[in-house]
Amino acid sequence: MDTSSKENIQLFCKKSLQPVGSPSFETEYPSSEAKEPCCGELKMFLGALSFVYFAKALAEGYLKSTITQIERRFDIPSSLVGVIDGSFEIGNLLVITFVSYFGAKLHRPKIIGAGCLIMGVGTLFIAMPQFFMEQYRYDRYSPSSNSTLSFSPCLPESRSQLSISVMEKSKPQIDKGCVQTVAIIGPIFGFLLGSLCAKLYVDIGFVNLDHVTITPKDPQWVGAWWLGYLIAGTVSLLAAVPFWCLPKNLPRPQSREESSSCSEKSRFIVDDQVNYQTAHGEKAKMLEMARDFLPSLKNLLGNPVYFLYLCASTIQFNSLFGMVTYKPKYIEQQYGQSSSKANFVIGLINIPAVALGVFSGGIVMKKFKISVCGAAKLYLGSAVFGYLLFLSLFALGCENLDVAGLTVSYQGTKPVSYHERALFSDCNTRCKCSETKWEPMCGENGITYASPCLAGCQTSNRTGNNIIFYNCTCVEIATSKSGDSSGVVGRCQKDNGCPRMFLYFLVISVITSYTLSLGGIPGYILLLRCIKPQLKSFALGIYTLAVRVLAGIPAPVYFGVLIDTSCLKWGFKRCGSRGSCRLYDSNSFRHIYLGVTLILGTVSIFLSFAVLFILKKKDVSKHRSFIAKRERTMVSTRFRKENSIPSDHLLQPNCWPGKETQL
């Protein structure tokens, strides 16, 4: 074993229960058997903590990916889905005070392990409604499958649509860089897991999939949203296991023994149990801590740089949380992509760009040794360029899908006036159709109809899962060719330029994600350097609390409320109440989604300008103060010299015996 290896082992393997000043031959002359457990504990803690970060990020990323699936499965609007998403942060707030105070006094590894158990059980509970509610029902036209059958969607005397339940047709079958890197990898796997589960039918394992007549591209398709929560919950439970095997304290490197740091980390990684037990934090009483809380809070919020940065970050996180939460939905509705594909491109393209941006920002800060003002400039510059790029997304949208009675008239002309009876026309009045049904059919003329009945289809033919409708009177009046009056199940594809727009959207989105995340580390450094050292821990706690309470909770809610205003066709539950939106106005959706994000980002930029202005003003005042102090020092020194010469001169006689001799 070389010398450097021995030094490293001696550095990390000093026992934590050794009192200071007592000799230890095991520390000075460690054997390989004594060294490995200590090093193993540190590595085990780092690996376990990284796995916890991964498990938490996996659950968060998967939650974002299932927004549209949950909305369809439970037939709820986007605003209520936003409340569900924001409740994830509410759960964090319920225990953050308890953990932050008692975490330093109790067995920390076991506290983390208990938190993982709670997180795992909670994640498993999210999937429980799937096992206690009835199976998913969707409206379809033929009760039989794997056969050729003709039937009429439009019957003058009675409705021909049959609500088919799959349940009725099948039998049920029952190192810190290291940690942050893993935390960024977690959402990637979360969205990829969401993409995989979105391809699986919601009741997989409980129904005969041969009887399922819809595909993942169908607007009524719901994927196995619950399956990913079972996986994420199991991962969280497994992440708790290693922490129950770790000691209360871990050995600290010798390089830290002489350090005067009293941070939370140095009190956890200790080399002397006696010192740990006599730390000031252990002796502090609750009353004294409560007495110091309000003055510390006043001192913190009285710092203009910290307060303005806190406001700027909170507003920016509002825009980011809202944008990320509804990005899969935006891709589905704007570009006609499936839920599976939307989650796939976010997990495989956007999130890695964010990780690369954060990493690049840290490298720039470290390599060029950027000052506080430089960090503020980098943070501001990334936001300005990022939102300028984001502005270009307004031009990368697709036009509305041509839906008879909603976006175009039954004759195929635009625009159409919205009113209660807009879905009915002379071509389908005799069919006795329901206006609440959403069973989209694509006609040969390229127009989508809300249902085959509203398209006036007289007959249909089904072979396997393929259904073709014929003699559709509403299709015939809007077609240029005679005899083209048929249609197929599902919505029509958007215009030919939409796939190209989607590609441009992905490119701009990736560049924007990288640019915005480039300012993450500079902003964090700015936060730490603008406050007093003794208030850093408290400042980070207030910052985290503000971001979660003022951004993580409300942003998904009001984004969802605003997005719901762009709905053109609402679904209805069997009880008669309003359900989820079936069709959005693409232009309104785009303007609301991008506009709110851009407005919040612009406000954040102005606040960041104010932060930079105050920092520069402080720099100028400090520079002037330094120059004035230096001038005063020089004047004082010159004055003392001038005053000291005459006094010395007076003390010396003009002549003394032997002067000439000495000269």
PDB file of C-alpha atoms in Angstrom, residues 50-66 88-89 178-196 228 232 235 321 324-325 328 340 342-356 358:
ATOM      1  CA  SER A  50     -27.951   9.605  -2.792  1.00  0.00           C
ATOM      2  CA  PHE A  51     -30.490   6.801  -3.129  1.00  0.00           C
ATOM      3  CA  VAL A  52     -32.963   8.787  -0.985  1.00  0.00           C
ATOM      4  CA  TYR A  53     -32.563  11.820  -3.233  1.00  0.00           C
ATOM      5  CA  PHE A  54     -33.149   9.592  -6.242  1.00  0.00           C
ATOM      6  CA  ALA A  55     -36.289   8.045  -4.715  1.00  0.00           C
ATOM      7  CA  LYS A  56     -37.783  11.437  -3.814  1.00  0.00           C
ATOM      8  CA  ALA A  57     -36.991  12.934  -7.219  1.00  0.00           C
ATOM      9  CA  LEU A  58     -38.387   9.820  -8.932  1.00  0.00           C
ATOM     10  CA  ALA A  59     -41.714  10.230  -7.134  1.00  0.00           C
ATOM     11  CA  GLU A  60     -41.872  13.964  -7.899  1.00  0.00           C
ATOM     12  CA  GLY A  61     -41.064  13.481 -11.573  1.00  0.00           C
ATOM     13  CA  TYR A  62     -43.571  10.665 -11.921  1.00  0.00           C
ATOM     14  CA  LEU A  63     -46.288  12.796 -10.292  1.00  0.00           C
ATOM     15  CA  LYS A  64     -45.796  15.469 -12.964  1.00  0.00           C
ATOM     16  CA  SER A  65     -45.978  12.850 -15.711  1.00  0.00           C
ATOM     17  CA  THR A  66     -49.353  11.476 -14.566  1.00  0.00           C
ATOM     18  CA  PHE A  88     -47.153  17.269  -2.381  1.00  0.00           C
ATOM     19  CA  GLU A  89     -45.549  20.423  -0.982  1.00  0.00           C
ATOM     20  CA  CYS A 178     -22.765  13.003  -6.164  1.00  0.00           C
ATOM     21  CA  VAL A 179     -25.981  13.546  -4.210  1.00  0.00           C
ATOM     22  CA  GLN A 180     -27.168  16.470  -6.344  1.00  0.00           C
ATOM     23  CA  THR A 181     -26.371  14.576  -9.542  1.00  0.00           C
ATOM     24  CA  VAL A 182     -28.501  11.645  -8.425  1.00  0.00           C
ATOM     25  CA  ALA A 183     -31.275  14.086  -7.465  1.00  0.00           C
ATOM     26  CA  ILE A 184     -31.293  15.377 -11.048  1.00  0.00           C
ATOM     27  CA  ILE A 185     -31.277  11.861 -12.480  1.00  0.00           C
ATOM     28  CA  GLY A 186     -34.399  10.998 -10.465  1.00  0.00           C
ATOM     29  CA  PRO A 187     -36.880  13.115 -12.495  1.00  0.00           C
ATOM     30  CA  ILE A 188     -35.438  11.689 -15.720  1.00  0.00           C
ATOM     31  CA  PHE A 189     -36.376   8.188 -14.616  1.00  0.00           C
ATOM     32  CA  GLY A 190     -39.680   9.529 -13.261  1.00  0.00           C
ATOM     33  CA  PHE A 191     -40.781  10.884 -16.640  1.00  0.00           C
ATOM     34  CA  LEU A 192     -39.474   7.836 -18.494  1.00  0.00           C
ATOM     35  CA  LEU A 193     -41.411   5.619 -16.108  1.00  0.00           C
ATOM     36  CA  GLY A 194     -44.460   7.784 -16.777  1.00  0.00           C
ATOM     37  CA  SER A 195     -43.948   7.306 -20.512  1.00  0.00           C
ATOM     38  CA  LEU A 196     -43.819   3.530 -20.096  1.00  0.00           C
ATOM     39  CA  GLY A 228     -45.509   3.850 -11.297  1.00  0.00           C
ATOM     40  CA  ALA A 232     -41.724   4.612  -6.648  1.00  0.00           C
ATOM     41  CA  VAL A 235     -38.002   2.289  -4.078  1.00  0.00           C
ATOM     42  CA  PHE A 321     -43.463  25.105 -11.431  1.00  0.00           C
ATOM     43  CA  VAL A 324     -43.297  22.073 -15.797  1.00  0.00           C
ATOM     44  CA  THR A 325     -46.545  20.799 -14.269  1.00  0.00           C
ATOM     45  CA  PRO A 328     -47.000  17.270 -20.872  1.00  0.00           C
ATOM     46  CA  SER A 340     -46.451   8.600 -23.530  1.00  0.00           C
ATOM     47  CA  ALA A 342     -44.826  13.834 -24.193  1.00  0.00           C
ATOM     48  CA  ASN A 343     -43.369  12.302 -21.033  1.00  0.00           C
ATOM     49  CA  PHE A 344     -40.625  10.608 -23.030  1.00  0.00           C
ATOM     50  CA  VAL A 345     -39.304  13.780 -24.648  1.00  0.00           C
ATOM     51  CA  ILE A 346     -39.419  15.700 -21.349  1.00  0.00           C
ATOM     52  CA  GLY A 347     -37.533  12.998 -19.476  1.00  0.00           C
ATOM     53  CA  LEU A 348     -34.974  12.306 -22.168  1.00  0.00           C
ATOM     54  CA  ILE A 349     -34.362  15.823 -23.523  1.00  0.00           C
ATOM     55  CA  ASN A 350     -35.485  18.635 -21.228  1.00  0.00           C
ATOM     56  CA  ILE A 351     -34.337  17.425 -17.817  1.00  0.00           C
ATOM     57  CA  PRO A 352     -30.810  16.469 -18.986  1.00  0.00           C
ATOM     58  CA  ALA A 353     -30.551  20.003 -20.411  1.00  0.00           C
ATOM     59  CA  VAL A 354     -31.417  21.388 -16.976  1.00  0.00           C
ATOM     60  CA  ALA A 355     -28.789  19.176 -15.341  1.00  0.00           C
ATOM     61  CA  LEU A 356     -26.171  20.304 -17.840  1.00  0.00           C
ATOM     62  CA  VAL A 358     -26.700  23.623 -13.447  1.00  0.00           C
TER      63      VAL A 358
END
